[in-house]
C-alpha cells in the first residue's frame, strides 16, 4: 500500500483501514497468530510514547501473567528480527510478566505505513502526554504530509485541537520537559505560550511548579498591562520588568502606573479567596 495514494481514503475510516489484510493462515482468529520469541521482537521507530507509566505497565503485566496476551501484537519483518508496528505496551508488559514469547501477526507493512499505524494507534488511545501527542501530530504532518484536518479525522479530534496541540512545540525544551514529567498541564503550557521569549517561558515554568499555581494564576501572570493612562508615557523596560516580576510573584495581573517620580500599583483579583491568597503571599 503506497501512503501517497491511500492516506486520504484510509484516514477517515480509522486505524483498520491502514492495516493490510492478514495472510490467509492468520486471518481466522487470534489463535492463528505466530508465537514469536520476545528477544526477536524490537520496538518500532514510530512509537510516539517517550514515557511508559510503570504502575499501569505492572497492572497489564499482572493481567498477562494471569490470562496471557489476549490480543496479538502487529509486527513486520526487519532483517532477521521483527519490528513492532502496534502493541509495544503489550510487548513490554509480557517481558515484565516473565513470558518467553508473544502472539504476533506478521504483516507486510511498508515503512511509511508502519509509522502511520504506530502513531495513530497511540493517538487513539488518548493517554499520551500532551507533548508526546504534539510530537506525533508533527511527525504525521512533516514526515507523512498529512494536513491538520486529515490528522484530526484520523484520531477523532477536531482540527482546532490538533492546531493547539502543535503550538506546544514552540515551548523551550525545559518547559516541554516539565509537561512530560507531569509538573505542568496542557493548560499551564498554553498559558506560558503567551510569553514571547524562551527565557521568560522557562522562568515562569519554574515559578509555576515551585509555587503550585493554577492555570488561571498562570494566565494572569502572562497578561499584558492595561493601556496606560493619558499622559503617563510609554512603559519603560524597567517598569515592564517590575510588572512582570510582580505578576510572577503574586500569580495575578498587575498594572504599574508611573509619572513624575510617583505612581500607583494595581493588583487584580477575581474573588475574595484569591485576595486572601494574595495577603498570605504578602505576609499580611
PDB file of C-alpha atoms in Angstrom:
ATOM      1  CA  UNK A   1       0.000   0.000   0.000  1.00  0.00           C
ATOM      2  CA  UNK A   2       1.504   3.320  -1.057  1.00  0.00           C
ATOM      3  CA  UNK A   3       0.833   6.053   1.512  1.00  0.00           C
ATOM      4  CA  UNK A   4       0.569   8.890  -1.032  1.00  0.00           C
ATOM      5  CA  UNK A   5      -2.259   7.108  -2.826  1.00  0.00           C
ATOM      6  CA  UNK A   6      -4.103   5.609   0.127  1.00  0.00           C
ATOM      7  CA  UNK A   7      -3.857   8.061   3.020  1.00  0.00           C
ATOM      8  CA  UNK A   8      -6.950  10.154   2.257  1.00  0.00           C
ATOM      9  CA  UNK A   9      -9.110   7.067   1.810  1.00  0.00           C
ATOM     10  CA  UNK A  10      -7.722   5.407   4.929  1.00  0.00           C
ATOM     11  CA  UNK A  11      -7.717   8.264   7.413  1.00  0.00           C
ATOM     12  CA  UNK A  12     -11.449   8.731   7.531  1.00  0.00           C
ATOM     13  CA  UNK A  13     -12.113   5.049   8.219  1.00  0.00           C
ATOM     14  CA  UNK A  14      -9.958   4.564  11.295  1.00  0.00           C
ATOM     15  CA  UNK A  15      -6.846   2.524  12.043  1.00  0.00           C
ATOM     16  CA  UNK A  16      -8.099  -0.717  10.473  1.00  0.00           C
ATOM     17  CA  UNK A  17      -8.132   0.937   7.037  1.00  0.00           C
ATOM     18  CA  UNK A  18      -4.368   1.439   7.253  1.00  0.00           C
ATOM     19  CA  UNK A  19      -3.514  -2.162   8.190  1.00  0.00           C
ATOM     20  CA  UNK A  20      -3.088  -4.531   5.247  1.00  0.00           C
ATOM     21  CA  UNK A  21      -5.114  -7.791   5.258  1.00  0.00           C
ATOM     22  CA  UNK A  22      -3.543 -10.613   7.241  1.00  0.00           C
ATOM     23  CA  UNK A  23      -2.127 -13.632   5.448  1.00  0.00           C
ATOM     24  CA  UNK A  24      -4.680 -16.422   4.958  1.00  0.00           C
ATOM     25  CA  UNK A  25      -3.207 -18.662   7.659  1.00  0.00           C
ATOM     26  CA  UNK A  26      -3.560 -15.866  10.243  1.00  0.00           C
ATOM     27  CA  UNK A  27      -6.990 -14.490   9.353  1.00  0.00           C
ATOM     28  CA  UNK A  28      -9.293 -16.929  11.160  1.00  0.00           C
ATOM     29  CA  UNK A  29      -8.640 -15.833  14.735  1.00  0.00           C
ATOM     30  CA  UNK A  30      -6.034 -14.636  17.205  1.00  0.00           C
ATOM     31  CA  UNK A  31      -5.172 -18.309  17.752  1.00  0.00           C
ATOM     32  CA  UNK A  32      -3.703 -18.322  14.250  1.00  0.00           C
ATOM     33  CA  UNK A  33      -1.051 -15.756  15.243  1.00  0.00           C
ATOM     34  CA  UNK A  34       2.577 -16.799  15.433  1.00  0.00           C
ATOM     35  CA  UNK A  35       4.334 -17.186  18.773  1.00  0.00           C
ATOM     36  CA  UNK A  36       7.485 -15.095  18.462  1.00  0.00           C
ATOM     37  CA  UNK A  37      10.385 -15.220  20.953  1.00  0.00           C
ATOM     38  CA  UNK A  38      10.469 -11.905  22.812  1.00  0.00           C
ATOM     39  CA  UNK A  39      14.166 -11.416  22.074  1.00  0.00           C
ATOM     40  CA  UNK A  40      13.429 -11.457  18.341  1.00  0.00           C
ATOM     41  CA  UNK A  41      10.945  -8.575  18.650  1.00  0.00           C
ATOM     42  CA  UNK A  42      12.158  -4.966  18.657  1.00  0.00           C
ATOM     43  CA  UNK A  43      10.352  -1.642  19.302  1.00  0.00           C
ATOM     44  CA  UNK A  44       9.374   0.285  16.178  1.00  0.00           C
ATOM     45  CA  UNK A  45      10.638   3.717  15.185  1.00  0.00           C
ATOM     46  CA  UNK A  46       7.094   5.090  15.112  1.00  0.00           C
ATOM     47  CA  UNK A  47       6.427   4.816  18.853  1.00  0.00           C
ATOM     48  CA  UNK A  48       5.436   8.337  19.998  1.00  0.00           C
ATOM     49  CA  UNK A  49       5.386   7.444  23.690  1.00  0.00           C
ATOM     50  CA  UNK A  50       8.505   8.695  25.482  1.00  0.00           C
ATOM     51  CA  UNK A  51       7.465   7.648  28.987  1.00  0.00           C
ATOM     52  CA  UNK A  52       5.687   4.436  29.974  1.00  0.00           C
ATOM     53  CA  UNK A  53       3.639   4.568  33.184  1.00  0.00           C
ATOM     54  CA  UNK A  54       5.255   1.878  35.333  1.00  0.00           C
ATOM     55  CA  UNK A  55       2.174   1.387  37.517  1.00  0.00           C
ATOM     56  CA  UNK A  56      -0.071   0.794  34.501  1.00  0.00           C
ATOM     57  CA  UNK A  57       2.563  -1.417  32.889  1.00  0.00           C
ATOM     58  CA  UNK A  58       2.687  -3.516  36.071  1.00  0.00           C
ATOM     59  CA  UNK A  59      -1.111  -3.847  36.049  1.00  0.00           C
ATOM     60  CA  UNK A  60      -1.008  -5.048  32.447  1.00  0.00           C
ATOM     61  CA  UNK A  61       1.817  -7.470  33.288  1.00  0.00           C
ATOM     62  CA  UNK A  62      -0.249  -8.920  36.149  1.00  0.00           C
ATOM     63  CA  UNK A  63      -3.187  -9.400  33.781  1.00  0.00           C
ATOM     64  CA  UNK A  64      -0.950 -11.064  31.180  1.00  0.00           C
ATOM     65  CA  UNK A  65       0.556 -13.317  33.840  1.00  0.00           C
ATOM     66  CA  UNK A  66      -2.955 -14.454  34.778  1.00  0.00           C
ATOM     67  CA  UNK A  67      -4.653 -14.593  31.368  1.00  0.00           C
ATOM     68  CA  UNK A  68      -1.914 -14.384  28.749  1.00  0.00           C
ATOM     69  CA  UNK A  69      -1.695 -11.897  25.871  1.00  0.00           C
ATOM     70  CA  UNK A  70      -5.248 -11.891  24.520  1.00  0.00           C
ATOM     71  CA  UNK A  71      -4.689  -9.561  21.556  1.00  0.00           C
ATOM     72  CA  UNK A  72      -1.668 -10.319  19.339  1.00  0.00           C
ATOM     73  CA  UNK A  73       0.739  -7.517  18.547  1.00  0.00           C
ATOM     74  CA  UNK A  74       1.285  -6.425  14.942  1.00  0.00           C
ATOM     75  CA  UNK A  75       4.830  -6.736  13.590  1.00  0.00           C
ATOM     76  CA  UNK A  76       6.717  -6.609  10.320  1.00  0.00           C
ATOM     77  CA  UNK A  77       9.889  -8.425   9.330  1.00  0.00           C
ATOM     78  CA  UNK A  78      13.089  -6.425   9.567  1.00  0.00           C
ATOM     79  CA  UNK A  79      16.198  -8.379   8.702  1.00  0.00           C
ATOM     80  CA  UNK A  80      16.242 -11.494  10.836  1.00  0.00           C
ATOM     81  CA  UNK A  81      14.016  -9.944  13.506  1.00  0.00           C
ATOM     82  CA  UNK A  82      10.562  -8.403  13.868  1.00  0.00           C
ATOM     83  CA  UNK A  83       9.721  -4.729  14.368  1.00  0.00           C
ATOM     84  CA  UNK A  84       6.631  -3.769  16.361  1.00  0.00           C
ATOM     85  CA  UNK A  85       4.070  -1.810  14.379  1.00  0.00           C
ATOM     86  CA  UNK A  86       1.344  -1.813  17.055  1.00  0.00           C
ATOM     87  CA  UNK A  87       1.370  -3.216  20.587  1.00  0.00           C
ATOM     88  CA  UNK A  88       4.616  -2.117  22.252  1.00  0.00           C
ATOM     89  CA  UNK A  89       2.944  -1.821  25.677  1.00  0.00           C
ATOM     90  CA  UNK A  90       1.821  -5.466  25.451  1.00  0.00           C
ATOM     91  CA  UNK A  91       5.364  -6.492  24.474  1.00  0.00           C
ATOM     92  CA  UNK A  92       6.902  -4.588  27.402  1.00  0.00           C
ATOM     93  CA  UNK A  93       4.308  -5.985  29.810  1.00  0.00           C
ATOM     94  CA  UNK A  94       4.928  -9.521  28.519  1.00  0.00           C
ATOM     95  CA  UNK A  95       8.627  -9.073  29.309  1.00  0.00           C
ATOM     96  CA  UNK A  96       7.725  -7.788  32.764  1.00  0.00           C
ATOM     97  CA  UNK A  97       5.434 -10.800  33.275  1.00  0.00           C
ATOM     98  CA  UNK A  98       8.300 -13.176  32.510  1.00  0.00           C
ATOM     99  CA  UNK A  99       6.958 -14.565  29.227  1.00  0.00           C
ATOM    100  CA  UNK A 100       9.390 -16.032  26.708  1.00  0.00           C
ATOM    101  CA  UNK A 101       7.218 -15.481  23.622  1.00  0.00           C
ATOM    102  CA  UNK A 102       4.293 -13.350  22.475  1.00  0.00           C
ATOM    103  CA  UNK A 103       1.497 -13.888  19.932  1.00  0.00           C
ATOM    104  CA  UNK A 104       2.026 -11.711  16.883  1.00  0.00           C
ATOM    105  CA  UNK A 105       0.542 -11.137  13.458  1.00  0.00           C
ATOM    106  CA  UNK A 106       3.268 -10.677  10.858  1.00  0.00           C
ATOM    107  CA  UNK A 107       2.150  -8.296   8.130  1.00  0.00           C
ATOM    108  CA  UNK A 108       3.854  -6.888   5.051  1.00  0.00           C
ATOM    109  CA  UNK A 109       3.627  -3.231   6.064  1.00  0.00           C
ATOM    110  CA  UNK A 110       5.642  -0.576   4.242  1.00  0.00           C
ATOM    111  CA  UNK A 111       7.833   1.656   6.402  1.00  0.00           C
ATOM    112  CA  UNK A 112       5.670   4.774   5.974  1.00  0.00           C
ATOM    113  CA  UNK A 113       2.505   2.808   6.707  1.00  0.00           C
ATOM    114  CA  UNK A 114       4.136   1.295   9.801  1.00  0.00           C
ATOM    115  CA  UNK A 115       4.874   4.799  11.102  1.00  0.00           C
ATOM    116  CA  UNK A 116       1.293   5.892  10.411  1.00  0.00           C
ATOM    117  CA  UNK A 117      -0.203   2.881  12.189  1.00  0.00           C
ATOM    118  CA  UNK A 118       2.078   3.274  15.221  1.00  0.00           C
ATOM    119  CA  UNK A 119       1.320   6.988  15.598  1.00  0.00           C
ATOM    120  CA  UNK A 120      -2.422   6.740  15.028  1.00  0.00           C
ATOM    121  CA  UNK A 121      -2.848   3.696  17.287  1.00  0.00           C
ATOM    122  CA  UNK A 122      -1.230   5.519  20.195  1.00  0.00           C
ATOM    123  CA  UNK A 123      -3.043   8.790  19.491  1.00  0.00           C
ATOM    124  CA  UNK A 124      -6.391   6.995  19.526  1.00  0.00           C
ATOM    125  CA  UNK A 125      -5.647   5.599  22.996  1.00  0.00           C
ATOM    126  CA  UNK A 126      -5.984   9.145  24.421  1.00  0.00           C
ATOM    127  CA  UNK A 127      -3.417   8.575  27.180  1.00  0.00           C
ATOM    128  CA  UNK A 128      -0.395  10.188  25.587  1.00  0.00           C
ATOM    129  CA  UNK A 129       1.252  13.111  27.340  1.00  0.00           C
ATOM    130  CA  UNK A 130       0.389  16.447  25.620  1.00  0.00           C
ATOM    131  CA  UNK A 131       3.981  16.825  24.369  1.00  0.00           C
ATOM    132  CA  UNK A 132       4.070  13.257  23.049  1.00  0.00           C
ATOM    133  CA  UNK A 133       0.777  13.914  21.286  1.00  0.00           C
ATOM    134  CA  UNK A 134       2.044  17.167  19.756  1.00  0.00           C
ATOM    135  CA  UNK A 135       5.217  15.494  18.505  1.00  0.00           C
ATOM    136  CA  UNK A 136       3.179  12.640  16.997  1.00  0.00           C
ATOM    137  CA  UNK A 137       0.976  15.165  15.161  1.00  0.00           C
ATOM    138  CA  UNK A 138       4.136  16.903  13.950  1.00  0.00           C
ATOM    139  CA  UNK A 139       5.576  13.657  12.571  1.00  0.00           C
ATOM    140  CA  UNK A 140       2.337  12.873  10.736  1.00  0.00           C
ATOM    141  CA  UNK A 141       2.486  16.330   9.172  1.00  0.00           C
ATOM    142  CA  UNK A 142       6.204  16.667   8.439  1.00  0.00           C
ATOM    143  CA  UNK A 143       7.175  13.087   7.600  1.00  0.00           C
ATOM    144  CA  UNK A 144       3.970  11.835   6.008  1.00  0.00           C
ATOM    145  CA  UNK A 145       2.438  15.029   4.639  1.00  0.00           C
ATOM    146  CA  UNK A 146      -0.917  14.899   6.430  1.00  0.00           C
ATOM    147  CA  UNK A 147      -2.838  18.148   6.810  1.00  0.00           C
ATOM    148  CA  UNK A 148      -4.187  19.188  10.204  1.00  0.00           C
ATOM    149  CA  UNK A 149      -7.689  18.207   9.089  1.00  0.00           C
ATOM    150  CA  UNK A 150      -6.525  14.755   7.976  1.00  0.00           C
ATOM    151  CA  UNK A 151      -4.775  14.228  11.308  1.00  0.00           C
ATOM    152  CA  UNK A 152      -7.943  15.314  13.136  1.00  0.00           C
ATOM    153  CA  UNK A 153     -10.033  12.849  11.117  1.00  0.00           C
ATOM    154  CA  UNK A 154      -7.585  10.017  11.800  1.00  0.00           C
ATOM    155  CA  UNK A 155      -7.612  10.406  15.587  1.00  0.00           C
ATOM    156  CA  UNK A 156     -11.200  11.561  16.108  1.00  0.00           C
ATOM    157  CA  UNK A 157     -10.455  15.132  17.190  1.00  0.00           C
ATOM    158  CA  UNK A 158     -11.352  18.499  15.695  1.00  0.00           C
ATOM    159  CA  UNK A 159      -8.816  20.500  13.709  1.00  0.00           C
ATOM    160  CA  UNK A 160      -8.564  23.259  16.344  1.00  0.00           C
ATOM    161  CA  UNK A 161      -7.456  20.680  18.927  1.00  0.00           C
ATOM    162  CA  UNK A 162      -4.700  19.496  16.600  1.00  0.00           C
ATOM    163  CA  UNK A 163      -3.610  23.092  15.895  1.00  0.00           C
ATOM    164  CA  UNK A 164      -3.488  23.966  19.612  1.00  0.00           C
ATOM    165  CA  UNK A 165      -1.526  20.802  20.321  1.00  0.00           C
ATOM    166  CA  UNK A 166       1.080  21.649  17.674  1.00  0.00           C
ATOM    167  CA  UNK A 167       1.591  25.084  19.277  1.00  0.00           C
ATOM    168  CA  UNK A 168       3.107  23.330  22.308  1.00  0.00           C
ATOM    169  CA  UNK A 169       6.188  22.586  20.215  1.00  0.00           C
ATOM    170  CA  UNK A 170       7.026  26.311  20.388  1.00  0.00           C
ATOM    171  CA  UNK A 171       7.852  25.833  24.077  1.00  0.00           C
ATOM    172  CA  UNK A 172      11.551  25.650  25.029  1.00  0.00           C
ATOM    173  CA  UNK A 173      12.883  22.200  25.892  1.00  0.00           C
ATOM    174  CA  UNK A 174      12.953  22.887  29.629  1.00  0.00           C
ATOM    175  CA  UNK A 175       9.217  23.640  29.711  1.00  0.00           C
ATOM    176  CA  UNK A 176       8.463  20.680  27.440  1.00  0.00           C
ATOM    177  CA  UNK A 177      10.282  18.501  29.951  1.00  0.00           C
ATOM    178  CA  UNK A 178       8.082  19.831  32.765  1.00  0.00           C
ATOM    179  CA  UNK A 179       4.986  18.888  30.766  1.00  0.00           C
ATOM    180  CA  UNK A 180       6.419  15.430  30.005  1.00  0.00           C
ATOM    181  CA  UNK A 181       7.126  14.917  33.716  1.00  0.00           C
ATOM    182  CA  UNK A 182       3.563  15.903  34.602  1.00  0.00           C
ATOM    183  CA  UNK A 183       4.670  19.005  36.524  1.00  0.00           C
ATOM    184  CA  UNK A 184       2.750  21.270  34.133  1.00  0.00           C
ATOM    185  CA  UNK A 185      -0.604  20.557  32.498  1.00  0.00           C
ATOM    186  CA  UNK A 186      -1.523  21.440  28.938  1.00  0.00           C
ATOM    187  CA  UNK A 187      -3.462  24.404  30.359  1.00  0.00           C
ATOM    188  CA  UNK A 188      -0.329  25.694  32.077  1.00  0.00           C
ATOM    189  CA  UNK A 189       1.691  25.181  28.905  1.00  0.00           C
ATOM    190  CA  UNK A 190      -0.797  27.084  26.763  1.00  0.00           C
ATOM    191  CA  UNK A 191      -0.746  29.975  29.240  1.00  0.00           C
ATOM    192  CA  UNK A 192       3.059  30.096  29.170  1.00  0.00           C
ATOM    193  CA  UNK A 193       2.944  30.302  25.367  1.00  0.00           C
ATOM    194  CA  UNK A 194       1.550  33.828  25.773  1.00  0.00           C
ATOM    195  CA  UNK A 195       5.119  34.959  26.515  1.00  0.00           C
ATOM    196  CA  UNK A 196       7.466  35.757  23.636  1.00  0.00           C
ATOM    197  CA  UNK A 197      10.922  34.963  24.980  1.00  0.00           C
ATOM    198  CA  UNK A 198      12.070  31.366  25.677  1.00  0.00           C
ATOM    199  CA  UNK A 199      13.962  32.586  28.736  1.00  0.00           C
ATOM    200  CA  UNK A 200      10.808  34.156  30.173  1.00  0.00           C
ATOM    201  CA  UNK A 201       8.862  30.951  29.451  1.00  0.00           C
ATOM    202  CA  UNK A 202      11.434  28.865  31.321  1.00  0.00           C
ATOM    203  CA  UNK A 203      11.468  31.289  34.238  1.00  0.00           C
ATOM    204  CA  UNK A 204       7.683  31.272  34.524  1.00  0.00           C
ATOM    205  CA  UNK A 205       7.587  27.481  34.198  1.00  0.00           C
ATOM    206  CA  UNK A 206       9.905  27.135  37.196  1.00  0.00           C
ATOM    207  CA  UNK A 207       7.811  29.557  39.252  1.00  0.00           C
ATOM    208  CA  UNK A 208       4.533  27.822  38.371  1.00  0.00           C
ATOM    209  CA  UNK A 209       5.946  24.485  39.536  1.00  0.00           C
ATOM    210  CA  UNK A 210       7.599  25.910  42.660  1.00  0.00           C
ATOM    211  CA  UNK A 211       4.521  27.866  43.753  1.00  0.00           C
ATOM    212  CA  UNK A 212       1.972  25.310  42.514  1.00  0.00           C
ATOM    213  CA  UNK A 213      -0.013  27.877  40.596  1.00  0.00           C
ATOM    214  CA  UNK A 214      -3.325  27.022  38.993  1.00  0.00           C
ATOM    215  CA  UNK A 215      -3.847  27.519  35.265  1.00  0.00           C
ATOM    216  CA  UNK A 216      -5.794  30.710  35.982  1.00  0.00           C
ATOM    217  CA  UNK A 217      -2.972  32.129  38.082  1.00  0.00           C
ATOM    218  CA  UNK A 218      -0.516  31.302  35.315  1.00  0.00           C
ATOM    219  CA  UNK A 219      -2.723  33.025  32.745  1.00  0.00           C
ATOM    220  CA  UNK A 220      -2.920  36.160  34.888  1.00  0.00           C
ATOM    221  CA  UNK A 221       0.850  36.242  35.271  1.00  0.00           C
ATOM    222  CA  UNK A 222       1.223  36.443  31.487  1.00  0.00           C
ATOM    223  CA  UNK A 223      -1.487  39.012  30.773  1.00  0.00           C
ATOM    224  CA  UNK A 224      -0.239  42.332  29.392  1.00  0.00           C
ATOM    225  CA  UNK A 225      -0.745  45.508  31.343  1.00  0.00           C
ATOM    226  CA  UNK A 226      -3.849  47.600  30.709  1.00  0.00           C
ATOM    227  CA  UNK A 227      -3.423  50.651  28.420  1.00  0.00           C
ATOM    228  CA  UNK A 228      -1.538  53.339  30.263  1.00  0.00           C
ATOM    229  CA  UNK A 229      -3.358  56.424  31.402  1.00  0.00           C
ATOM    230  CA  UNK A 230      -3.214  59.559  29.292  1.00  0.00           C
ATOM    231  CA  UNK A 231      -0.023  61.461  29.907  1.00  0.00           C
ATOM    232  CA  UNK A 232       1.691  58.552  31.625  1.00  0.00           C
ATOM    233  CA  UNK A 233       4.066  57.877  28.723  1.00  0.00           C
ATOM    234  CA  UNK A 234       5.157  54.540  27.319  1.00  0.00           C
ATOM    235  CA  UNK A 235       6.092  51.708  29.661  1.00  0.00           C
ATOM    236  CA  UNK A 236       9.845  51.619  30.111  1.00  0.00           C
ATOM    237  CA  UNK A 237      11.890  48.420  30.133  1.00  0.00           C
ATOM    238  CA  UNK A 238      12.441  48.844  33.864  1.00  0.00           C
ATOM    239  CA  UNK A 239       8.707  49.246  34.520  1.00  0.00           C
ATOM    240  CA  UNK A 240       7.905  46.212  32.370  1.00  0.00           C
ATOM    241  CA  UNK A 241      10.443  44.160  34.307  1.00  0.00           C
ATOM    242  CA  UNK A 242       8.937  45.258  37.638  1.00  0.00           C
ATOM    243  CA  UNK A 243       5.400  44.479  36.432  1.00  0.00           C
ATOM    244  CA  UNK A 244       6.332  41.022  35.149  1.00  0.00           C
ATOM    245  CA  UNK A 245       8.239  40.167  38.330  1.00  0.00           C
ATOM    246  CA  UNK A 246       5.271  41.198  40.456  1.00  0.00           C
ATOM    247  CA  UNK A 247       2.876  39.187  38.292  1.00  0.00           C
ATOM    248  CA  UNK A 248       5.021  36.081  38.632  1.00  0.00           C
ATOM    249  CA  UNK A 249       5.444  36.573  42.373  1.00  0.00           C
ATOM    250  CA  UNK A 250       1.735  37.131  43.035  1.00  0.00           C
ATOM    251  CA  UNK A 251       0.238  34.880  40.385  1.00  0.00           C
ATOM    252  CA  UNK A 252      -2.167  37.524  39.158  1.00  0.00           C
ATOM    253  CA  UNK A 253      -2.293  40.512  36.836  1.00  0.00           C
ATOM    254  CA  UNK A 254      -0.545  43.664  37.997  1.00  0.00           C
ATOM    255  CA  UNK A 255      -0.588  47.163  36.485  1.00  0.00           C
ATOM    256  CA  UNK A 256       2.102  49.738  37.275  1.00  0.00           C
ATOM    257  CA  UNK A 257       1.402  53.416  36.536  1.00  0.00           C
ATOM    258  CA  UNK A 258       4.264  55.867  36.944  1.00  0.00           C
ATOM    259  CA  UNK A 259       4.515  59.614  36.382  1.00  0.00           C
ATOM    260  CA  UNK A 260       6.816  62.369  37.604  1.00  0.00           C
ATOM    261  CA  UNK A 261       8.534  60.152  40.152  1.00  0.00           C
ATOM    262  CA  UNK A 262       5.247  58.920  41.623  1.00  0.00           C
ATOM    263  CA  UNK A 263       2.892  56.119  40.715  1.00  0.00           C
ATOM    264  CA  UNK A 264       0.282  53.547  41.606  1.00  0.00           C
ATOM    265  CA  UNK A 265       0.351  49.765  41.743  1.00  0.00           C
ATOM    266  CA  UNK A 266      -2.889  47.920  40.864  1.00  0.00           C
ATOM    267  CA  UNK A 267      -3.188  44.241  41.836  1.00  0.00           C
ATOM    268  CA  UNK A 268      -6.141  42.382  40.290  1.00  0.00           C
ATOM    269  CA  UNK A 269      -8.084  39.538  41.912  1.00  0.00           C
ATOM    270  CA  UNK A 270     -11.247  37.685  40.876  1.00  0.00           C
ATOM    271  CA  UNK A 271     -12.611  36.582  44.245  1.00  0.00           C
ATOM    272  CA  UNK A 272     -12.290  37.083  47.987  1.00  0.00           C
ATOM    273  CA  UNK A 273     -10.481  33.742  48.204  1.00  0.00           C
ATOM    274  CA  UNK A 274      -7.862  34.983  45.751  1.00  0.00           C
ATOM    275  CA  UNK A 275      -7.485  38.175  47.778  1.00  0.00           C
ATOM    276  CA  UNK A 276      -6.856  36.071  50.900  1.00  0.00           C
ATOM    277  CA  UNK A 277      -4.215  34.143  48.971  1.00  0.00           C
ATOM    278  CA  UNK A 278      -2.540  37.385  47.916  1.00  0.00           C
ATOM    279  CA  UNK A 279      -2.481  38.620  51.506  1.00  0.00           C
ATOM    280  CA  UNK A 280      -0.866  35.374  52.628  1.00  0.00           C
ATOM    281  CA  UNK A 281       1.848  35.709  49.980  1.00  0.00           C
ATOM    282  CA  UNK A 282       2.484  39.268  51.179  1.00  0.00           C
ATOM    283  CA  UNK A 283       2.630  38.095  54.792  1.00  0.00           C
ATOM    284  CA  UNK A 284      -0.293  40.330  55.759  1.00  0.00           C
TER     285      UNK A 284
END
